[in-house]
Amino acid sequence: MSVCFSSNFITLHSANHHRLSINFSSEYPPFINLFRVSSTPHALPSSPQKLYEPIKCSRERSKLFAASTPSEAVETAPSTFRDKNPKEINVLVVGSTGYIGKFVVKELVKRGFNVIAIARERSGIRGKNDKEETLAQLQGANVCFSDVTHLDTLEKSLNNLGVSIDVVISCLASRSGGVKDSWKIDYEATKNSLFAGKKFGASHFVLLSAICVQKPLLEFQRAKLKFEAELMKEAEEDVNFTYSIVRPTAFFKSLGGQVELVKDGKPYVMFGDGKLCACKPISEQDLAAFIVDCVLSEDKINKVLPIGGPGKALTPLEQGEMLFKLLGKEPKFLKVPIGIMDFAISVLDFLVKIFPSLEDAAEFGKIGRYYAAESMLVLDPETGEYSAEKTPSYGQDTLEEFFARALREGMAGQELGEQTIF
């Protein structure tokens, strides 16, 4: 999904083509318009199905050590991969063409691991990238075109490769945040990756989750938490299996949606006084490096790892002030009452009872409300408050550097697509 801001309106877009526009006029209350374009929700598959022809992989990029012929079952003995050199360790990456997944693959290749990157035949935002573009994007990895939403298809792909797996890294995440898509990707597809990885020998699973699952009010958060629980249970029942769950704070690109607007002279839009929430944003490169650290670092085994970027926690007000300072302009803010989001959600909750196909639109409204008011910081269980001090920092890249670069060069490569707030 996406949340688009301008000087006088906010628009929520879903991958299913539902759109909610909130127009801020000089009159009160604001106008709320709903546009229902598609009413056919995506359903979960009832059972795994075999799709397509045998999976094609980029052989020229393969640096993998074959454990058997493609037609033979692969040995699934417990891996002792931590005793090996990176060049001898096979790492399976699912979600490899996503915003963070691309950088994880690049970091793994940089460190010398043998990388199997699972990708769709049409990848990227709205499937804009074909196979050749995907191969170029994931250069240095063995790219295997498959389907993580169908377990038998994924297992067939891995069997055709004829290699064992040491580690699985999942960067899977629903692009829309819709109810059914969240369970299909954040839970089912991620679980498929765990099952397939273990079948072919994986003894460690690195999960890219999200810090916001600490306070689960949204469907994608519940889906992620359900898989986290099952991953932990897997490690409890199998002493030879371990995990690392990475829960990052906000990404740079999710805070960059107003860069061009402010550069063009528009006000910076924020809810309330701009101090309702805060975050310690982390760059894609720094997060990818932390995720790859989890492959071999024994101090990250069987742990939930919240992680933010360097520096202090920043409120929306401070982010806006930073932008105006970089531009050398006087700050100009548009303060939107948070109650507007509450009103929009109540309207959608009412309408979804009449039009069930608006279920995702109602969920998108709740997602927007959540990110407008909840901090992306560690939730202190003792106080029930978000704590910047208890949120670990990692990396070197700062949001100010990102804003400065975006003002100079634009947001190329940081397209917000369907997820501007994940």
Short mmCIF file of C-alpha atoms in Angstrom, two decimals:
data_model
loop_
_atom_site.label_atom_id
_atom_site.label_comp_id
_atom_site.label_asym_id
_atom_site.label_seq_id
_atom_site.Cartn_x
_atom_site.Cartn_y
_atom_site.Cartn_z
CA MET A 1 0.00 0.00 0.00
CA SER A 2 1.05 3.63 -0.16
CA VAL A 3 0.26 6.82 1.70
CA CYS A 4 0.74 9.90 -0.47
CA PHE A 5 0.91 13.39 1.05
CA SER A 6 0.52 16.75 -0.62
CA SER A 7 -0.13 20.19 0.81
CA ASN A 8 -3.86 19.60 1.12
CA PHE A 9 -4.65 15.91 0.88
CA ILE A 10 -3.62 12.40 1.82
CA THR A 11 -4.32 9.42 -0.40
CA LEU A 12 -4.12 5.76 0.62
CA HIS A 13 -3.57 3.37 -2.30
CA SER A 14 -3.80 -0.41 -2.11
CA ALA A 15 -2.38 -3.04 -4.40
CA ASN A 16 -5.99 -4.08 -5.09
CA HIS A 17 -6.68 -0.60 -6.48
CA HIS A 18 -8.75 0.69 -3.58
CA ARG A 19 -8.08 4.35 -2.91
CA LEU A 20 -9.03 6.57 0.05
CA SER A 21 -8.51 10.29 -0.39
CA ILE A 22 -8.67 12.72 2.52
CA ASN A 23 -8.96 16.29 1.30
CA PHE A 24 -8.08 19.13 3.64
CA SER A 25 -10.12 22.14 2.57
CA SER A 26 -10.56 25.45 4.30
CA GLU A 27 -13.80 24.10 5.73
CA TYR A 28 -14.26 21.60 8.53
CA PRO A 29 -14.87 18.71 8.65
CA PRO A 30 -12.66 17.58 5.77
CA PHE A 31 -14.10 15.79 2.78
CA ILE A 32 -13.51 12.03 2.60
CA ASN A 33 -13.87 10.32 -0.77
CA LEU A 34 -13.79 6.57 -1.40
CA PHE A 35 -13.04 5.17 -4.83
CA ARG A 36 -13.80 1.47 -5.23
CA VAL A 37 -12.12 0.18 -8.36
CA SER A 38 -11.80 -3.54 -7.73
CA SER A 39 -13.95 -5.71 -5.53
CA THR A 40 -12.31 -9.10 -5.97
CA PRO A 41 -10.02 -9.91 -3.03
CA HIS A 42 -7.09 -12.25 -3.45
CA ALA A 43 -7.74 -15.57 -1.81
CA LEU A 44 -5.27 -17.82 -0.14
CA PRO A 45 -4.50 -21.00 -2.04
CA SER A 46 -6.39 -23.90 -0.49
CA SER A 47 -3.50 -26.26 -1.08
CA PRO A 48 -0.08 -26.24 -2.74
CA GLN A 49 -0.31 -26.50 -6.52
CA LYS A 50 2.27 -27.31 -9.17
CA LEU A 51 2.82 -24.34 -11.42
CA TYR A 52 4.74 -23.62 -14.61
CA GLU A 53 7.40 -25.72 -16.30
CA PRO A 54 10.51 -26.91 -14.46
CA ILE A 55 12.25 -23.96 -12.82
CA LYS A 56 15.01 -22.29 -14.79
CA CYS A 57 18.06 -21.04 -12.95
CA SER A 58 20.91 -18.80 -14.07
CA ARG A 59 23.65 -21.37 -14.41
CA GLU A 60 26.27 -18.81 -15.37
CA ARG A 61 25.92 -17.25 -11.93
CA SER A 62 26.13 -20.49 -9.98
CA LYS A 63 29.03 -20.81 -7.59
CA LEU A 64 27.37 -23.51 -5.56
CA PHE A 65 28.83 -26.80 -4.42
CA ALA A 66 26.63 -29.61 -5.71
CA ALA A 67 25.71 -32.27 -3.19
CA SER A 68 23.91 -34.57 -5.63
CA THR A 69 22.53 -34.77 -9.14
CA PRO A 70 19.27 -32.85 -9.77
CA SER A 71 17.25 -36.04 -9.75
CA GLU A 72 18.57 -37.27 -6.41
CA ALA A 73 17.39 -36.34 -2.93
CA VAL A 74 19.78 -34.00 -1.12
CA GLU A 75 21.39 -35.01 2.17
CA THR A 76 19.70 -33.32 5.11
CA ALA A 77 22.24 -34.05 7.82
CA PRO A 78 22.71 -31.21 10.33
CA SER A 79 24.96 -28.52 8.92
CA THR A 80 28.20 -27.45 10.56
CA PHE A 81 28.32 -24.36 8.38
CA ARG A 82 29.78 -22.09 11.08
CA ASP A 83 33.02 -24.04 10.79
CA LYS A 84 33.25 -23.29 7.07
CA ASN A 85 34.56 -20.37 5.07
CA PRO A 86 31.84 -18.15 3.54
CA LYS A 87 32.68 -19.45 0.06
CA GLU A 88 31.62 -22.92 1.23
CA ILE A 89 28.31 -21.80 2.78
CA ASN A 90 25.12 -21.92 0.71
CA VAL A 91 22.62 -19.23 1.72
CA LEU A 92 19.05 -19.28 0.39
CA VAL A 93 17.45 -15.82 0.18
CA VAL A 94 13.69 -15.45 -0.27
CA GLY A 95 12.27 -12.00 -0.88
CA SER A 96 15.51 -11.28 -2.74
CA THR A 97 14.05 -8.66 -5.08
CA GLY A 98 12.39 -6.61 -2.34
CA TYR A 99 13.62 -3.30 -0.96
CA ILE A 100 15.89 -4.88 1.68
CA GLY A 101 16.34 -8.27 -0.02
CA LYS A 102 18.34 -6.76 -2.89
CA PHE A 103 20.84 -5.28 -0.47
CA VAL A 104 21.06 -8.49 1.54
CA VAL A 105 21.99 -10.41 -1.61
CA LYS A 106 24.59 -7.77 -2.50
CA GLU A 107 26.12 -7.92 1.00
CA LEU A 108 26.22 -11.72 0.99
CA VAL A 109 27.97 -11.75 -2.39
CA LYS A 110 30.38 -9.08 -1.17
CA ARG A 111 31.33 -11.26 1.81
CA GLY A 112 31.90 -14.30 -0.40
CA PHE A 113 28.89 -16.49 0.44
CA ASN A 114 27.30 -18.73 -2.18
CA VAL A 115 23.88 -17.18 -2.68
CA ILE A 116 20.73 -18.79 -4.03
CA ALA A 117 18.28 -15.95 -4.65
CA ILE A 118 14.66 -17.02 -5.17
CA ALA A 119 12.76 -14.62 -7.43
CA ARG A 120 9.50 -14.42 -9.31
CA GLU A 121 9.55 -14.41 -13.09
CA ARG A 122 8.15 -10.86 -12.91
CA SER A 123 9.62 -9.07 -9.90
CA GLY A 124 9.70 -5.59 -8.46
CA ILE A 125 6.85 -3.17 -7.85
CA ARG A 126 3.80 -4.42 -9.77
CA GLY A 127 6.01 -6.98 -11.54
CA LYS A 128 7.81 -4.38 -13.64
CA ASN A 129 11.11 -6.31 -13.88
CA ASP A 130 11.55 -9.23 -16.27
CA LYS A 131 14.02 -12.07 -15.87
CA GLU A 132 16.97 -10.25 -17.43
CA GLU A 133 16.48 -7.22 -15.21
CA THR A 134 16.26 -9.47 -12.17
CA LEU A 135 19.47 -11.30 -13.11
CA ALA A 136 21.27 -7.98 -13.50
CA GLN A 137 19.87 -6.71 -10.20
CA LEU A 138 21.05 -9.81 -8.32
CA GLN A 139 24.44 -10.07 -9.99
CA GLY A 140 26.78 -12.54 -8.32
CA ALA A 141 23.98 -14.74 -7.00
CA ASN A 142 22.54 -17.92 -8.44
CA VAL A 143 19.06 -16.67 -9.32
CA CYS A 144 16.33 -19.29 -9.31
CA PHE A 145 12.88 -18.35 -10.58
CA SER A 146 10.27 -20.02 -8.43
CA ASP A 147 7.17 -19.40 -6.31
CA VAL A 148 7.45 -19.24 -2.53
CA THR A 149 3.67 -19.25 -2.13
CA HIS A 150 3.56 -22.89 -3.26
CA LEU A 151 5.67 -25.29 -1.20
CA ASP A 152 5.86 -28.07 -3.79
CA THR A 153 7.02 -25.62 -6.47
CA LEU A 154 9.72 -24.22 -4.19
CA GLU A 155 10.92 -27.70 -3.17
CA LYS A 156 11.06 -28.78 -6.82
CA SER A 157 13.18 -25.72 -7.61
CA LEU A 158 15.66 -26.51 -4.87
CA ASN A 159 15.79 -30.18 -5.82
CA ASN A 160 16.56 -29.23 -9.42
CA LEU A 161 19.53 -27.19 -8.18
CA GLY A 162 20.99 -30.31 -6.58
CA VAL A 163 22.62 -28.52 -3.67
CA SER A 164 22.30 -28.49 0.09
CA ILE A 165 21.25 -25.38 1.99
CA ASP A 166 23.05 -24.13 5.10
CA VAL A 167 21.14 -20.96 5.95
CA VAL A 168 17.82 -19.40 4.93
CA ILE A 169 17.33 -15.63 5.03
CA SER A 170 13.75 -14.45 4.62
CA CYS A 171 13.13 -10.86 3.54
CA LEU A 172 9.56 -11.65 2.54
CA ALA A 173 6.89 -9.05 3.31
CA SER A 174 3.44 -8.30 1.99
CA ARG A 175 3.61 -5.46 -0.51
CA SER A 176 0.06 -4.34 0.19
CA GLY A 177 -0.44 -4.99 3.90
CA GLY A 178 -3.91 -6.26 3.05
CA VAL A 179 -5.54 -8.90 5.23
CA LYS A 180 -5.28 -11.91 2.91
CA ASP A 181 -1.97 -10.87 1.38
CA SER A 182 -0.40 -10.51 4.83
CA TRP A 183 -1.24 -14.09 5.75
CA LYS A 184 -0.26 -15.36 2.30
CA ILE A 185 3.22 -13.78 2.39
CA ASP A 186 4.21 -12.87 5.96
CA TYR A 187 3.02 -16.24 7.26
CA GLU A 188 2.37 -18.93 4.62
CA ALA A 189 5.17 -18.12 2.14
CA THR A 190 7.67 -17.55 4.95
CA LYS A 191 6.68 -20.89 6.50
CA ASN A 192 7.14 -22.56 3.10
CA SER A 193 10.67 -21.17 3.03
CA LEU A 194 11.37 -22.65 6.46
CA PHE A 195 10.03 -26.08 5.51
CA ALA A 196 11.85 -26.17 2.17
CA GLY A 197 15.08 -24.88 3.67
CA LYS A 198 15.10 -27.51 6.42
CA LYS A 199 14.27 -30.26 3.95
CA PHE A 200 17.46 -29.46 2.07
CA GLY A 201 19.67 -29.21 5.15
CA ALA A 202 19.31 -25.64 6.50
CA SER A 203 20.14 -25.40 10.20
CA HIS A 204 19.78 -21.63 10.65
CA PHE A 205 16.98 -19.25 9.69
CA VAL A 206 17.34 -15.45 9.66
CA LEU A 207 13.99 -13.67 9.63
CA LEU A 208 13.49 -10.03 8.69
CA SER A 209 10.50 -9.06 10.82
CA ALA A 210 9.49 -5.57 12.07
CA ILE A 211 9.75 -3.74 15.37
CA CYS A 212 6.06 -2.81 15.23
CA VAL A 213 5.01 -6.40 16.00
CA GLN A 214 5.60 -5.54 19.67
CA LYS A 215 2.15 -3.92 19.66
CA PRO A 216 0.14 -6.02 17.19
CA LEU A 217 -2.98 -4.14 16.11
CA LEU A 218 -2.71 -4.89 12.39
CA GLU A 219 -3.14 -8.07 10.36
CA PHE A 220 0.39 -8.18 8.93
CA GLN A 221 1.78 -7.85 12.46
CA ARG A 222 -0.30 -10.81 13.65
CA ALA A 223 0.86 -12.87 10.66
CA LYS A 224 4.51 -12.08 11.38
CA LEU A 225 4.13 -12.89 15.07
CA LYS A 226 2.51 -16.25 14.32
CA PHE A 227 5.46 -17.24 12.18
CA GLU A 228 7.95 -15.94 14.76
CA ALA A 229 6.34 -18.18 17.38
CA GLU A 230 6.49 -21.24 15.12
CA LEU A 231 10.13 -20.49 14.24
CA MET A 232 11.03 -20.36 17.93
CA LYS A 233 9.16 -23.61 18.57
CA GLU A 234 11.09 -25.26 15.72
CA ALA A 235 14.36 -24.37 17.44
CA GLU A 236 13.07 -25.65 20.79
CA GLU A 237 12.20 -29.03 19.28
CA ASP A 238 15.34 -29.39 17.13
CA VAL A 239 18.61 -28.80 18.98
CA ASN A 240 20.49 -28.66 15.66
CA PHE A 241 18.38 -25.77 14.38
CA THR A 242 18.75 -22.07 15.27
CA TYR A 243 17.23 -18.73 14.30
CA SER A 244 17.81 -14.97 14.42
CA ILE A 245 14.77 -12.66 14.28
CA VAL A 246 15.65 -9.14 13.14
CA ARG A 247 13.15 -6.39 14.00
CA PRO A 248 14.24 -3.12 12.35
CA THR A 249 12.82 0.32 12.97
CA ALA A 250 11.77 2.64 10.13
CA PHE A 251 13.53 2.56 6.75
CA PHE A 252 14.92 5.73 5.19
CA LYS A 253 12.68 5.54 2.14
CA SER A 254 9.52 5.39 4.24
CA LEU A 255 10.45 8.79 5.67
CA GLY A 256 11.34 10.31 2.29
CA GLY A 257 7.87 10.60 0.81
CA GLN A 258 7.71 14.36 1.30
CA VAL A 259 11.21 15.29 0.10
CA GLU A 260 10.14 16.39 -3.38
CA LEU A 261 7.04 18.18 -2.07
CA VAL A 262 9.01 20.21 0.44
CA LYS A 263 11.66 20.94 -2.20
CA ASP A 264 8.87 22.30 -4.42
CA GLY A 265 7.72 24.69 -1.70
CA LYS A 266 4.90 22.62 -0.20
CA PRO A 267 4.46 22.37 3.58
CA TYR A 268 5.61 19.34 5.52
CA VAL A 269 2.54 17.34 6.61
CA MET A 270 2.47 15.85 10.10
CA PHE A 271 -0.16 14.60 12.51
CA GLY A 272 -0.88 16.50 15.70
CA ASP A 273 2.09 18.54 16.91
CA GLY A 274 4.56 16.28 15.11
CA LYS A 275 5.66 14.69 18.37
CA LEU A 276 3.22 11.80 18.58
CA CYS A 277 5.89 9.26 17.63
CA ALA A 278 9.60 8.85 16.96
CA CYS A 279 11.99 6.42 15.31
CA LYS A 280 15.66 5.60 14.82
CA PRO A 281 15.66 5.00 11.06
CA ILE A 282 18.18 2.66 9.47
CA SER A 283 19.50 2.59 5.91
CA GLU A 284 19.03 -0.40 3.64
CA GLN A 285 22.80 -0.97 3.47
CA ASP A 286 23.25 -0.94 7.25
CA LEU A 287 20.26 -3.22 7.81
CA ALA A 288 21.50 -5.65 5.17
CA ALA A 289 24.91 -5.74 6.87
CA PHE A 290 23.28 -6.52 10.23
CA ILE A 291 21.17 -9.28 8.71
CA VAL A 292 24.24 -10.87 7.11
CA ASP A 293 26.07 -10.61 10.45
CA CYS A 294 23.37 -12.96 11.78
CA VAL A 295 24.56 -15.76 9.49
CA LEU A 296 27.75 -16.48 11.44
CA SER A 297 27.56 -14.44 14.67
CA GLU A 298 26.96 -16.85 17.53
CA ASP A 299 25.88 -14.01 19.84
CA LYS A 300 22.80 -13.53 17.62
CA ILE A 301 21.64 -17.16 17.77
CA ASN A 302 18.08 -17.81 19.02
CA LYS A 303 17.44 -14.15 19.75
CA VAL A 304 14.94 -11.45 18.82
CA LEU A 305 17.05 -8.52 17.67
CA PRO A 306 15.49 -5.04 17.52
CA ILE A 307 17.75 -2.69 15.57
CA GLY A 308 17.82 0.95 14.57
CA GLY A 309 20.22 3.29 12.88
CA PRO A 310 22.81 5.60 14.47
CA GLY A 311 21.96 8.79 16.32
CA LYS A 312 19.01 9.98 18.36
CA ALA A 313 15.37 9.10 17.83
CA LEU A 314 13.63 11.62 15.55
CA THR A 315 10.03 12.82 15.64
CA PRO A 316 8.20 13.86 12.43
CA LEU A 317 8.64 17.47 13.55
CA GLU A 318 12.41 17.02 13.76
CA GLN A 319 12.47 15.24 10.39
CA GLY A 320 10.63 18.17 8.79
CA GLU A 321 12.93 20.73 10.44
CA MET A 322 15.89 18.76 9.10
CA LEU A 323 14.56 18.97 5.55
CA PHE A 324 13.93 22.70 5.71
CA LYS A 325 17.38 23.29 7.20
CA LEU A 326 19.03 21.38 4.36
CA LEU A 327 17.04 23.49 1.87
CA GLY A 328 17.84 26.74 3.67
CA LYS A 329 14.14 27.54 3.98
CA GLU A 330 11.89 28.63 6.81
CA PRO A 331 9.93 25.65 8.18
CA LYS A 332 6.35 25.43 6.94
CA PHE A 333 4.15 22.72 8.44
CA LEU A 334 0.63 21.45 7.88
CA LYS A 335 -0.60 19.98 11.16
CA VAL A 336 -3.35 17.43 10.65
CA PRO A 337 -5.53 16.38 13.61
CA ILE A 338 -5.10 12.66 14.28
CA GLY A 339 -8.86 12.51 14.73
CA ILE A 340 -9.22 12.74 10.95
CA MET A 341 -7.66 9.30 10.64
CA ASP A 342 -9.99 8.00 13.35
CA PHE A 343 -12.99 9.38 11.47
CA ALA A 344 -11.83 7.81 8.20
CA ILE A 345 -11.35 4.45 9.89
CA SER A 346 -14.80 4.55 11.49
CA VAL A 347 -16.34 5.28 8.06
CA LEU A 348 -14.44 2.39 6.49
CA ASP A 349 -15.32 0.00 9.33
CA PHE A 350 -18.98 0.84 8.76
CA LEU A 351 -18.78 0.46 4.98
CA VAL A 352 -16.95 -2.87 5.14
CA LYS A 353 -20.03 -4.36 6.83
CA ILE A 354 -22.00 -3.48 3.68
CA PHE A 355 -19.23 -4.01 1.15
CA PRO A 356 -16.92 -6.80 2.39
CA SER A 357 -14.58 -6.13 -0.54
CA LEU A 358 -13.51 -2.95 1.28
CA GLU A 359 -11.83 -5.07 3.97
CA ASP A 360 -8.36 -4.13 2.76
CA ALA A 361 -9.23 -0.44 2.46
CA ALA A 362 -10.29 -0.49 6.11
CA GLU A 363 -7.02 -2.21 7.02
CA PHE A 364 -5.00 0.40 5.10
CA GLY A 365 -6.68 3.14 7.09
CA LYS A 366 -5.66 1.40 10.32
CA ILE A 367 -2.10 1.02 9.03
CA GLY A 368 -1.92 4.76 8.31
CA ARG A 369 -3.26 5.53 11.77
CA TYR A 370 -0.78 3.17 13.42
CA TYR A 371 2.27 4.72 11.79
CA ALA A 372 1.01 8.23 12.48
CA ALA A 373 0.91 7.67 16.23
CA GLU A 374 3.11 4.70 17.21
CA SER A 375 6.87 5.00 17.66
CA MET A 376 9.22 2.61 15.88
CA LEU A 377 11.29 2.01 19.01
CA VAL A 378 11.62 -0.77 21.57
CA LEU A 379 8.53 -1.02 23.76
CA ASP A 380 9.76 -1.24 27.35
CA PRO A 381 7.76 -4.08 28.99
CA GLU A 382 8.29 -2.59 32.45
CA THR A 383 6.96 0.89 31.70
CA GLY A 384 4.76 0.18 28.66
CA GLU A 385 6.46 3.15 26.97
CA TYR A 386 8.63 3.34 23.86
CA SER A 387 12.30 3.74 24.71
CA ALA A 388 14.93 5.29 22.45
CA GLU A 389 17.61 4.34 24.97
CA LYS A 390 16.69 0.64 24.80
CA THR A 391 16.61 0.61 20.98
CA PRO A 392 20.02 -0.63 19.76
CA SER A 393 21.84 1.36 17.08
CA TYR A 394 23.87 -0.03 14.20
CA GLY A 395 25.66 1.32 11.15
CA GLN A 396 26.96 4.64 9.92
CA ASP A 397 24.34 6.08 7.58
CA THR A 398 22.19 8.92 8.90
CA LEU A 399 18.79 10.21 7.83
CA GLU A 400 20.24 13.67 7.31
CA GLU A 401 22.72 12.28 4.77
CA PHE A 402 19.88 10.45 3.05
CA PHE A 403 17.75 13.61 2.86
CA ALA A 404 20.69 15.62 1.50
CA ARG A 405 21.32 13.04 -1.21
CA ALA A 406 17.64 12.80 -2.08
CA LEU A 407 17.41 16.60 -2.41
CA ARG A 408 20.42 16.59 -4.75
CA GLU A 409 19.69 13.47 -6.79
CA GLY A 410 15.99 12.75 -6.31
CA MET A 411 14.41 9.56 -5.02
CA ALA A 412 15.58 7.29 -7.84
CA GLY A 413 16.03 3.78 -6.46
CA GLN A 414 13.88 4.68 -3.44
CA GLU A 415 10.51 4.40 -5.14
CA LEU A 416 7.76 4.18 -2.57
CA GLY A 417 5.58 1.88 -4.68
CA GLU A 418 2.97 0.01 -2.65
CA GLN A 419 4.70 0.40 0.73
CA THR A 420 5.59 3.86 1.82
CA ILE A 421 5.17 3.34 5.53
CA PHE A 422 6.84 -0.34 6.09
#
